């Protein structure tokens, strides 16, 4: 079975400061890794994903995440956050076994950006 | 492409009543997923359809829950004899198989928030 741990339930940060949202996973098989974002009163949106290849993946709005197999981590980072980044961020995995592609989510991290 | 839509957005019901939610996936997406999200938790997988076939059901889906996708397009999720513990956000997602391999991106709807009094 797979599980995802997001160590921080809330991360307050000032605008233009760097931020890191932590994600660790547990799985006996290889996984694909995802970060989803949920803005207030909106549905979940894919932010970025790691399937294979380069362990560093980037989103179009300046976020990046690095897959670290030895530490089973997929931390999300941004060097300078904006007020508009305020949202709930969910880390998720899909196990390579099986055919369902069901997402296993962490409990989420609420990023609050202050002016 | 108008995205995944869900109806209703909010539902308040009394314990013991039956409720039904609808999900309309992105057109031509043959894969459809239902998830449930309770306060302070991430979404949890409930069930999965490929076209009209329901291929997997979570143990979270008790016998009071039933999902259908009759023509491989929209899907319904029915909860019979609702309980207060059923109060949650019910999310629907759809995807289309990629030709390059790997996991398909799942596109989520806005969800249906159920409150059982």
GROMACS .gro file of C-alpha atoms in nm:
model
  232
    1UNK     CA    1   0.000   0.000   0.000
    2UNK     CA    2   0.108   0.357  -0.056
    3UNK     CA    3   0.090   0.655   0.178
    4UNK     CA    4   0.183   1.021   0.157
    5UNK     CA    5   0.290   1.241   0.444
    6UNK     CA    6   0.283   1.619   0.431
    7UNK     CA    7   0.463   1.724   0.743
    8UNK     CA    8   0.329   2.080   0.763
    9UNK     CA    9  -0.042   2.146   0.780
   10UNK     CA   10   0.011   2.522   0.752
   11UNK     CA   11   0.298   2.733   0.621
   12UNK     CA   12   0.277   3.109   0.674
   13UNK     CA   13   0.523   3.317   0.474
   14UNK     CA   14   0.571   3.677   0.368
   15UNK     CA   15   0.546   3.781   0.007
   16UNK     CA   16   0.868   3.745  -0.196
   17UNK     CA   17   1.015   3.502   0.057
   18UNK     CA   18   1.118   3.149  -0.046
   19UNK     CA   19   0.904   2.854   0.057
   20UNK     CA   20   0.936   2.476   0.075
   21UNK     CA   21   0.640   2.244   0.123
   22UNK     CA   22   0.751   1.900   0.233
   23UNK     CA   23   0.620   1.570   0.103
   24UNK     CA   24   0.736   1.218   0.184
   25UNK     CA   25   0.584   0.898   0.054
   26UNK     CA   26   0.593   0.531   0.138
   27UNK     CA   27   0.552   0.260  -0.123
   28UNK     CA   28   0.676  -0.091  -0.192
   29UNK     CA   29   0.657  -0.026  -0.567
   30UNK     CA   30   0.764   0.258  -0.791
   31UNK     CA   31   0.533   0.557  -0.803
   32UNK     CA   32   0.453   0.863  -1.006
   33UNK     CA   33   0.445   1.183  -0.802
   34UNK     CA   34   0.218   1.486  -0.824
   35UNK     CA   35   0.150   1.819  -0.666
   36UNK     CA   36  -0.205   1.954  -0.691
   37UNK     CA   37  -0.316   2.302  -0.582
   38UNK     CA   38  -0.659   2.407  -0.463
   39UNK     CA   39  -0.727   2.781  -0.465
   40UNK     CA   40  -1.011   2.910  -0.246
   41UNK     CA   41  -1.350   2.799  -0.379
   42UNK     CA   42  -1.195   2.620  -0.676
   43UNK     CA   43  -1.132   2.260  -0.772
   44UNK     CA   44  -0.801   2.077  -0.758
   45UNK     CA   45  -0.557   2.167  -1.035
   46UNK     CA   46  -0.242   1.984  -1.133
   47UNK     CA   47   0.065   2.192  -1.051
   48UNK     CA   48   0.340   1.955  -1.164
   49UNK     CA   49   0.423   1.587  -1.189
   50UNK     CA   50   0.718   1.352  -1.198
   51UNK     CA   51   0.687   1.041  -1.415
   52UNK     CA   52   1.045   0.968  -1.520
   53UNK     CA   53   1.360   1.133  -1.644
   54UNK     CA   54   1.499   1.445  -1.479
   55UNK     CA   55   1.428   1.443  -1.108
   56UNK     CA   56   1.364   1.819  -1.109
   57UNK     CA   57   1.029   1.924  -1.250
   58UNK     CA   58   0.893   2.274  -1.288
   59UNK     CA   59   0.554   2.438  -1.318
   60UNK     CA   60   0.465   2.734  -1.534
   61UNK     CA   61   0.421   2.965  -1.235
   62UNK     CA   62   0.765   2.923  -1.081
   63UNK     CA   63   0.722   2.622  -0.855
   64UNK     CA   64   0.959   2.329  -0.875
   65UNK     CA   65   0.982   1.990  -0.708
   66UNK     CA   66   1.264   1.741  -0.689
   67UNK     CA   67   1.217   1.366  -0.668
   68UNK     CA   68   1.461   1.211  -0.421
   69UNK     CA   69   1.430   0.835  -0.436
   70UNK     CA   70   1.668   0.762  -0.150
   71UNK     CA   71   1.476   0.990   0.085
   72UNK     CA   72   1.137   0.907  -0.072
   73UNK     CA   73   1.060   1.276  -0.092
   74UNK     CA   74   0.909   1.516  -0.343
   75UNK     CA   75   0.935   1.858  -0.180
   76UNK     CA   76   0.782   2.161  -0.351
   77UNK     CA   77   0.975   2.486  -0.361
   78UNK     CA   78   0.940   2.838  -0.489
   79UNK     CA   79   1.216   3.099  -0.455
   80UNK     CA   80   0.979   3.396  -0.422
   81UNK     CA   81   0.609   3.362  -0.343
   82UNK     CA   82   0.323   3.595  -0.433
   83UNK     CA   83  -0.001   3.672  -0.256
   84UNK     CA   84  -0.178   3.478  -0.532
   85UNK     CA   85   0.003   3.158  -0.429
   86UNK     CA   86  -0.215   3.140  -0.119
   87UNK     CA   87  -0.387   2.803  -0.150
   88UNK     CA   88  -0.398   2.444  -0.027
   89UNK     CA   89  -0.130   2.221  -0.178
   90UNK     CA   90  -0.166   1.844  -0.199
   91UNK     CA   91   0.107   1.594  -0.271
   92UNK     CA   92  -0.009   1.267  -0.430
   93UNK     CA   93   0.124   0.944  -0.574
   94UNK     CA   94   0.009   0.683  -0.823
   95UNK     CA   95   0.150   0.332  -0.786
   96UNK     CA   96   0.294   0.182  -1.103
   97UNK     CA   97   0.129  -0.151  -1.023
   98UNK     CA   98  -0.234  -0.202  -1.117
   99UNK     CA   99  -0.433  -0.030  -1.387
  100UNK     CA  100  -0.646   0.218  -1.197
  101UNK     CA  101  -0.419   0.522  -1.176
  102UNK     CA  102  -0.593   0.617  -0.853
  103UNK     CA  103  -0.430   0.907  -0.671
  104UNK     CA  104  -0.324   0.865  -0.309
  105UNK     CA  105  -0.316   1.209  -0.148
  106UNK     CA  106  -0.148   1.358   0.154
  107UNK     CA  107  -0.345   1.565   0.402
  108UNK     CA  108  -0.248   1.894   0.240
  109UNK     CA  109  -0.048   2.203   0.334
  110UNK     CA  110  -0.215   2.539   0.355
  111UNK     CA  111   0.021   2.806   0.222
  112UNK     CA  112  -0.069   3.152   0.349
  113UNK     CA  113   0.123   3.438   0.191
  114UNK     CA  114   0.118   3.770   0.379
  115UNK     CA  115   0.196   4.113   0.233
  116UNK     CA  116  -1.375   2.187  -2.341
  117UNK     CA  117  -1.567   2.325  -2.044
  118UNK     CA  118  -1.395   2.116  -1.779
  119UNK     CA  119  -1.543   1.865  -1.538
  120UNK     CA  120  -1.876   1.976  -1.395
  121UNK     CA  121  -2.059   1.848  -1.091
  122UNK     CA  122  -2.415   1.898  -0.979
  123UNK     CA  123  -2.529   2.004  -0.728
  124UNK     CA  124  -2.250   2.208  -0.576
  125UNK     CA  125  -2.406   2.188  -0.232
  126UNK     CA  126  -2.652   1.945  -0.080
  127UNK     CA  127  -2.802   1.952   0.267
  128UNK     CA  128  -3.005   1.651   0.369
  129UNK     CA  129  -3.143   1.485   0.676
  130UNK     CA  130  -3.002   1.163   0.810
  131UNK     CA  131  -3.164   0.863   0.646
  132UNK     CA  132  -3.244   1.034   0.317
  133UNK     CA  133  -3.102   0.927  -0.018
  134UNK     CA  134  -2.895   1.164  -0.228
  135UNK     CA  135  -2.760   1.148  -0.583
  136UNK     CA  136  -2.476   1.348  -0.733
  137UNK     CA  137  -2.390   1.388  -1.098
  138UNK     CA  138  -2.055   1.431  -1.269
  139UNK     CA  139  -2.004   1.531  -1.630
  140UNK     CA  140  -1.645   1.463  -1.737
  141UNK     CA  141  -1.453   1.640  -2.008
  142UNK     CA  142  -1.589   1.509  -2.337
  143UNK     CA  143  -1.399   1.211  -2.478
  144UNK     CA  144  -1.237   1.138  -2.141
  145UNK     CA  145  -1.301   0.769  -2.098
  146UNK     CA  146  -1.171   0.742  -1.742
  147UNK     CA  147  -1.371   0.878  -1.450
  148UNK     CA  148  -1.289   0.878  -1.079
  149UNK     CA  149  -1.479   0.961  -0.763
  150UNK     CA  150  -1.301   1.081  -0.451
  151UNK     CA  151  -1.420   1.196  -0.110
  152UNK     CA  152  -1.258   1.474   0.094
  153UNK     CA  153  -1.336   1.539   0.457
  154UNK     CA  154  -1.228   1.844   0.653
  155UNK     CA  155  -0.855   1.856   0.711
  156UNK     CA  156  -0.786   1.553   0.494
  157UNK     CA  157  -0.674   1.494   0.141
  158UNK     CA  158  -0.909   1.339  -0.113
  159UNK     CA  159  -0.960   0.963  -0.079
  160UNK     CA  160  -1.029   0.737  -0.375
  161UNK     CA  161  -1.377   0.586  -0.394
  162UNK     CA  162  -1.423   0.429  -0.735
  163UNK     CA  163  -1.306   0.426  -1.096
  164UNK     CA  164  -1.473   0.378  -1.435
  165UNK     CA  165  -1.322   0.310  -1.770
  166UNK     CA  166  -1.597   0.388  -2.016
  167UNK     CA  167  -1.908   0.232  -1.860
  168UNK     CA  168  -1.723  -0.038  -1.667
  169UNK     CA  169  -1.665   0.013  -1.296
  170UNK     CA  170  -1.321  -0.140  -1.254
  171UNK     CA  171  -1.234  -0.067  -0.894
  172UNK     CA  172  -1.416   0.019  -0.574
  173UNK     CA  173  -1.253   0.129  -0.251
  174UNK     CA  174  -1.341  -0.036   0.079
  175UNK     CA  175  -1.461   0.312   0.175
  176UNK     CA  176  -1.753   0.255  -0.060
  177UNK     CA  177  -1.999   0.075   0.166
  178UNK     CA  178  -2.307  -0.099   0.031
  179UNK     CA  179  -2.502   0.224   0.084
  180UNK     CA  180  -2.299   0.380  -0.196
  181UNK     CA  181  -2.351   0.303  -0.562
  182UNK     CA  182  -2.199   0.462  -0.869
  183UNK     CA  183  -2.294   0.426  -1.232
  184UNK     CA  184  -2.176   0.546  -1.567
  185UNK     CA  185  -2.446   0.410  -1.795
  186UNK     CA  186  -2.324   0.523  -2.135
  187UNK     CA  187  -1.964   0.592  -2.058
  188UNK     CA  188  -2.027   0.965  -2.038
  189UNK     CA  189  -2.171   1.121  -1.721
  190UNK     CA  190  -2.165   0.939  -1.389
  191UNK     CA  191  -2.388   0.938  -1.082
  192UNK     CA  192  -2.300   0.862  -0.722
  193UNK     CA  193  -2.589   0.769  -0.496
  194UNK     CA  194  -2.579   0.743  -0.119
  195UNK     CA  195  -2.868   0.564   0.044
  196UNK     CA  196  -2.976   0.612   0.405
  197UNK     CA  197  -2.727   0.893   0.460
  198UNK     CA  198  -2.540   0.917   0.789
  199UNK     CA  199  -2.371   1.216   0.948
  200UNK     CA  200  -2.037   1.057   0.873
  201UNK     CA  201  -2.113   1.089   0.502
  202UNK     CA  202  -2.075   1.466   0.527
  203UNK     CA  203  -1.786   1.553   0.297
  204UNK     CA  204  -1.687   1.702  -0.035
  205UNK     CA  205  -1.738   1.452  -0.317
  206UNK     CA  206  -1.498   1.509  -0.605
  207UNK     CA  207  -1.510   1.378  -0.957
  208UNK     CA  208  -1.214   1.363  -1.194
  209UNK     CA  209  -1.168   1.249  -1.551
  210UNK     CA  210  -0.874   1.162  -1.771
  211UNK     CA  211  -0.782   1.035  -2.116
  212UNK     CA  212  -0.508   0.778  -2.174
  213UNK     CA  213  -0.183   0.927  -2.297
  214UNK     CA  214  -0.006   0.773  -2.593
  215UNK     CA  215   0.335   0.837  -2.445
  216UNK     CA  216   0.279   0.620  -2.142
  217UNK     CA  217   0.285   0.717  -1.778
  218UNK     CA  218  -0.003   0.838  -1.570
  219UNK     CA  219  -0.278   1.045  -1.726
  220UNK     CA  220  -0.348   1.385  -1.580
  221UNK     CA  221  -0.672   1.378  -1.384
  222UNK     CA  222  -0.887   1.688  -1.418
  223UNK     CA  223  -1.105   1.759  -1.117
  224UNK     CA  224  -1.447   1.912  -1.093
  225UNK     CA  225  -1.542   2.169  -0.828
  226UNK     CA  226  -1.700   1.905  -0.605
  227UNK     CA  227  -2.034   1.854  -0.434
  228UNK     CA  228  -2.039   1.944  -0.067
  229UNK     CA  229  -2.275   1.718   0.126
  230UNK     CA  230  -2.399   1.808   0.471
  231UNK     CA  231  -2.602   1.546   0.657
  232UNK     CA  232  -2.799   1.686   0.950
   0.00000   0.00000   0.00000
